[in-house]
Coordinates of C-alpha atoms and ligand atoms in Angstrom, one line a residue:
M1 CA 33.1 104.1 22.9
K2 CA 35.2 101.1 22.0
I3 CA 34.1 97.6 21.3
I4 CA 36.7 94.9 22.2
R5 CA 35.9 91.3 21.1
N6 CA 39.3 89.8 21.7
I7 CA 40.1 88.5 25.2
S8 CA 43.8 89.2 25.2
S9 CA 43.3 92.8 23.8
M10 CA 40.9 93.4 26.6
Q11 CA 43.3 92.0 29.2
K12 CA 46.3 93.9 27.8
Y13 CA 44.3 97.2 27.9
S14 CA 43.2 96.6 31.5
L15 CA 46.6 95.5 32.7
K16 CA 48.1 98.6 31.1
C17 CA 45.8 101.1 32.8
R18 CA 44.6 99.6 36.0
D19 CA 47.4 101.1 38.2
K20 CA 46.7 104.6 37.0
K21 CA 42.9 104.4 36.5
K22 CA 40.0 102.8 38.3
I23 CA 38.1 100.4 36.1
G24 CA 34.4 100.0 36.9
F25 CA 33.0 96.8 35.5
V26 CA 29.4 95.8 34.7
P27 CA 29.0 92.2 33.6
T28 CA 25.8 91.5 31.7
M29 CA 24.2 89.1 29.2
G30 CA 23.0 92.1 27.1
Y31 CA 19.5 93.0 25.9
L32 CA 19.9 96.0 28.2
H33 CA 17.2 97.7 30.2
E34 CA 17.1 100.5 32.7
G35 CA 18.3 98.1 35.5
H36 CA 21.6 97.5 33.6
L37 CA 21.8 101.2 32.8
S38 CA 21.6 102.1 36.5
L39 CA 24.7 100.0 37.1
I40 CA 26.5 101.6 34.2
K41 CA 25.6 105.1 35.4
R42 CA 26.8 104.3 38.9
A43 CA 30.0 102.9 37.6
R44 CA 30.5 106.1 35.5
K45 CA 30.3 108.2 38.7
E46 CA 32.7 106.1 40.7
N47 CA 35.4 105.1 38.2
D48 CA 37.7 106.5 35.5
I49 CA 36.9 103.8 32.9
V50 CA 33.6 101.9 32.6
V51 CA 33.7 98.5 31.0
L52 CA 30.5 96.7 30.2
S53 CA 30.6 93.0 29.1
I54 CA 28.0 91.4 27.0
F55 CA 28.2 87.7 27.0
V56 CA 25.3 85.2 27.0
N57 CA 27.2 82.6 29.1
P58 CA 26.3 79.1 27.8
I59 CA 27.5 77.2 30.8
Q60 CA 25.0 78.9 33.2
F61 CA 22.0 77.6 31.2
G62 CA 20.6 74.1 31.8
P63 CA 20.0 71.8 28.7
K64 CA 16.3 72.7 28.7
E65 CA 16.7 76.4 29.4
D66 CA 16.5 79.4 27.1
F67 CA 20.2 79.8 25.9
E68 CA 19.2 79.7 22.2
K69 CA 16.3 82.0 22.5
Y70 CA 17.7 84.5 25.1
P71 CA 17.1 88.0 23.6
R72 CA 20.1 89.5 21.8
D73 CA 20.4 92.9 20.1
F74 CA 23.9 94.2 20.0
K75 CA 23.2 97.4 18.1
R76 CA 20.6 98.4 20.6
D77 CA 22.8 97.5 23.5
E78 CA 25.6 99.6 21.9
R79 CA 23.4 102.7 21.7
M80 CA 22.1 102.3 25.2
S81 CA 25.4 101.7 26.9
K82 CA 27.0 104.6 25.1
S83 CA 24.3 107.0 26.3
A84 CA 24.6 105.7 29.9
G85 CA 28.4 106.4 29.8
A86 CA 30.2 103.2 29.1
D87 CA 33.7 103.5 27.6
I88 CA 34.2 99.9 26.4
I89 CA 31.9 97.0 25.6
F90 CA 33.8 93.7 26.0
Y91 CA 32.0 91.3 23.7
P92 CA 33.8 88.0 23.5
S93 CA 32.6 84.9 21.7
W94 CA 31.8 81.8 23.6
K95 CA 34.3 79.9 21.5
D96 CA 37.0 82.2 22.8
M97 CA 35.7 82.1 26.4
Y98 CA 35.5 78.3 26.4
P99 CA 37.9 77.0 23.7
E100 CA 38.1 73.3 23.0
G101 CA 39.7 71.5 25.9
Y102 CA 38.4 74.0 28.5
K103 CA 38.3 72.2 31.9
T104 CA 38.1 74.6 34.8
Y105 CA 34.9 75.3 36.8
L106 CA 34.3 77.1 40.1
E107 CA 31.8 76.0 42.7
V108 CA 30.8 78.0 45.7
K109 CA 29.7 75.3 48.0
D110 CA 26.3 75.4 49.8
L111 CA 25.4 78.9 48.6
Q112 CA 25.0 77.5 45.1
D113 CA 22.5 74.8 46.2
H114 CA 19.8 76.9 47.8
L115 CA 16.9 78.9 46.2
C116 CA 17.5 79.1 42.4
G117 CA 20.2 76.5 42.6
R118 CA 17.6 73.9 43.4
S119 CA 15.7 74.3 40.2
R120 CA 18.7 75.3 38.1
P121 CA 21.4 72.8 39.0
G122 CA 24.8 73.9 37.7
H123 CA 23.6 77.5 37.1
F124 CA 25.8 79.1 39.8
K125 CA 28.8 77.1 38.8
G126 CA 28.5 78.6 35.4
V127 CA 28.0 82.1 36.9
A128 CA 30.9 81.9 39.3
T129 CA 33.2 80.5 36.6
V130 CA 32.3 83.2 34.0
V131 CA 32.5 86.0 36.6
A132 CA 36.0 84.9 37.8
K133 CA 37.2 84.7 34.2
L134 CA 35.8 88.2 33.4
F135 CA 37.4 89.6 36.5
N136 CA 40.7 88.2 35.4
I137 CA 40.3 89.6 31.9
V138 CA 38.9 93.1 32.9
Q139 CA 40.8 93.6 36.1
P140 CA 38.2 95.9 37.6
F141 CA 38.6 98.0 40.8
N142 CA 34.8 98.0 41.3
A143 CA 32.2 95.6 39.9
Y144 CA 28.5 96.3 39.8
F145 CA 25.7 93.8 40.3
G146 CA 21.9 94.1 40.8
Q147 CA 20.1 93.0 44.0
K148 CA 17.4 91.4 41.8
D149 CA 19.8 88.5 41.5
A150 CA 20.4 88.4 45.2
Q151 CA 21.8 84.8 45.3
Q152 CA 24.2 85.7 42.5
C153 CA 25.5 88.7 44.5
I154 CA 26.1 86.6 47.6
I155 CA 27.9 83.9 45.7
I156 CA 30.1 86.4 43.8
K157 CA 31.0 88.2 47.1
Q158 CA 31.9 84.8 48.7
M159 CA 34.0 83.8 45.6
T160 CA 36.0 87.0 45.5
R161 CA 36.7 86.7 49.2
D162 CA 37.7 83.1 49.0
L163 CA 39.9 83.5 46.0
N164 CA 41.4 86.9 47.2
I165 CA 40.3 88.6 44.0
P166 CA 41.1 92.3 44.5
V167 CA 37.7 93.8 43.5
N168 CA 35.0 95.7 45.3
I169 CA 31.6 94.2 44.8
K170 CA 28.9 96.8 44.7
V171 CA 25.2 95.7 44.8
L172 CA 22.6 98.2 43.5
E173 CA 18.9 98.2 44.2
T174 CA 16.5 96.4 41.9
F175 CA 15.2 98.8 39.2
R176 CA 11.5 98.4 38.5
E177 CA 8.9 99.3 35.9
S178 CA 6.5 102.0 37.1
D179 CA 4.0 99.3 38.2
G180 CA 6.5 97.4 40.3
L181 CA 7.7 94.6 38.0
A182 CA 11.4 94.0 38.4
M183 CA 13.1 94.8 35.1
S184 CA 14.6 91.8 33.4
S185 CA 15.7 91.0 29.9
R186 CA 13.4 88.0 30.1
N187 CA 10.3 90.3 30.5
S188 CA 10.5 90.6 26.8
Y189 CA 9.2 87.0 26.5
L190 CA 6.0 87.9 28.2
L191 CA 2.8 88.1 26.1
P192 CA 0.5 91.1 27.1
K193 CA -1.7 89.0 29.4
E194 CA 1.4 87.4 30.9
R195 CA 2.9 90.8 31.5
K196 CA -0.1 91.7 33.6
A197 CA 0.0 88.4 35.4
A198 CA 3.8 88.9 36.2
L199 CA 2.9 91.6 38.6
V200 CA 1.8 89.0 41.0
V201 CA 5.5 88.5 42.0
S202 CA 6.3 92.0 43.1
R203 CA 2.7 92.5 44.5
T204 CA 3.1 89.3 46.7
L205 CA 6.5 90.3 48.0
L206 CA 5.3 93.8 48.8
A207 CA 2.2 92.4 50.7
I208 CA 4.5 90.2 52.7
K209 CA 6.9 93.0 53.4
K210 CA 4.0 95.2 54.7
N211 CA 2.9 92.3 56.9
I212 CA 6.3 92.0 58.4
L213 CA 6.7 95.7 58.9
S214 CA 3.3 95.8 60.7
G215 CA 4.6 93.2 63.1
E216 CA 3.8 89.7 61.7
R217 CA 6.6 87.3 62.6
N218 CA 5.0 83.9 61.9
I219 CA 6.8 82.5 58.9
N220 CA 4.3 79.7 58.3
L221 CA 1.5 82.2 58.2
L222 CA 3.4 84.5 55.9
S223 CA 4.3 81.6 53.6
V224 CA 0.6 80.4 53.4
K225 CA -0.4 84.0 52.5
A226 CA 2.3 84.3 49.8
N227 CA 1.3 80.9 48.3
K228 CA -2.4 81.9 48.3
L229 CA -1.7 85.2 46.6
I230 CA 0.3 83.6 43.9
K231 CA -2.2 80.8 43.4
K232 CA -4.9 83.4 42.8
E233 CA -3.1 84.3 39.5
P234 CA -4.1 81.6 37.0
L235 CA -1.1 82.1 34.7
A236 CA 1.4 81.9 37.6
R237 CA 3.1 78.7 38.9
L238 CA 5.3 79.1 42.0
D239 CA 8.8 77.7 42.0
Y240 CA 9.7 78.9 45.4
F241 CA 8.8 81.5 48.0
S242 CA 11.6 81.6 50.6
F243 CA 12.6 83.2 53.9
A244 CA 16.3 82.8 54.2
D245 CA 19.3 84.0 56.2
E246 CA 20.8 86.7 54.0
N247 CA 24.3 85.5 54.6
T248 CA 24.0 81.7 54.4
L249 CA 20.9 81.5 52.2
E250 CA 19.7 78.8 54.5
K251 CA 16.0 78.5 55.2
I252 CA 14.9 80.1 58.4
T253 CA 12.2 79.2 60.8
K254 CA 12.2 82.4 62.9
L255 CA 12.2 85.9 61.5
S256 CA 15.2 87.6 63.0
G257 CA 18.4 89.2 61.8
N258 CA 19.0 90.0 58.2
V259 CA 16.5 88.1 56.1
L260 CA 16.2 87.6 52.4
V261 CA 12.6 87.1 51.2
S262 CA 12.7 85.9 47.7
A263 CA 10.5 84.3 45.1
A264 CA 10.8 82.5 41.7
V265 CA 7.6 82.2 39.7
W266 CA 6.8 80.8 36.3
I267 CA 4.6 82.9 34.2
G268 CA 3.8 80.7 31.2
K269 CA 7.3 79.6 30.0
T270 CA 9.1 82.5 31.6
R271 CA 10.7 82.2 35.0
L272 CA 10.9 85.4 37.0
I273 CA 12.6 86.2 40.2
D274 CA 12.4 89.0 42.7
N275 CA 13.2 89.6 46.4
F276 CA 13.6 92.1 49.2
R277 CA 15.9 92.3 52.2
I278 CA 14.7 93.1 55.7
G279 CA 16.5 93.6 59.0
I280 CA 14.5 92.3 61.9
K281 CA 15.5 93.0 65.6
Ligands
AMP301 P1 21.9 90.0 33.3 O1 22.2 90.6 32.0 O2 20.4 89.7 33.5 O3 22.8 88.9 33.6 O4 22.2 91.1 34.4 C1 23.4 91.8 34.5 C2 23.5 92.5 35.8 O5 22.4 93.4 35.8 C3 23.3 91.6 37.0 O6 24.2 92.1 38.0 C4 21.9 91.8 37.4 O7 21.7 91.6 38.8 C5 21.7 93.3 37.0 N1 20.3 93.5 36.9 C6 19.4 92.8 36.2 N2 18.1 93.3 36.3 C7 18.2 94.3 37.2 C8 17.3 95.3 37.7 N3 16.0 95.2 37.4 N4 17.8 96.2 38.5 C9 19.1 96.3 38.8 N5 20.0 95.5 38.3 C10 19.6 94.5 37.5

């Protein structure tokens, strides 16, 4: 496995081989877990070359967010990505990605303002910008993302469509711990009692899913139930619990069509997100 730190070396490599070989790309911020590895393994199956990027993107963090303390362990990531089948780790520095005088940012209107965009203003501008840059550098045929970050997936799909970027966006299921907690690098922040409390997120979503599957269609009632379940957990503070149109991310008042049910919950100082999609006739 190769490690490429230099942007132009990565781009030259990709431009040279992209006509003959399919490049599968997995962008990450590192501190890998099984969720990331599931993306690498899928990319391995479907492409000739698998590129993983590790870049903690400063412009997607708000001034009071956890950029500085975001977990990093390159050696561990290197071992894990190699065993999952990556060929290349692209590991640029933020000074190279955003040199002095950098001025270009991408906004995906409307989609960026809902759900996580409300409590993290500017976050998706940072995400769209870095992903577009990474696509230009890595020149992938396929790029792999996780459903856990549902809004991110929808924004990236819209961006690649709007900018005619020739890449297939593949979204893979959320990988979970055996007790249901969605895997996340940020789970490493959780103290043991917070780790237990964090289960309230997946448990609440599952309870709501079961209610819908057994015929409940009243969003107000379902919202009240979700709020109650989360309130029961003393270490949890709800940021949002949302029923949204899966394509527009707009809040819905009636359960029909393709619905994204998602939640963001603070457990102590850690903000966790999770969701499920459901098609309703
Ligand atoms: P991150 O390093 O958190 O930016 O995530 C990099 C990629 O891995 C994103 O496409 C995430 O959606 C995806 N990812 C993160 N957690 C999971 C998970 N539990 N299951 C599947 N994919 C995930």
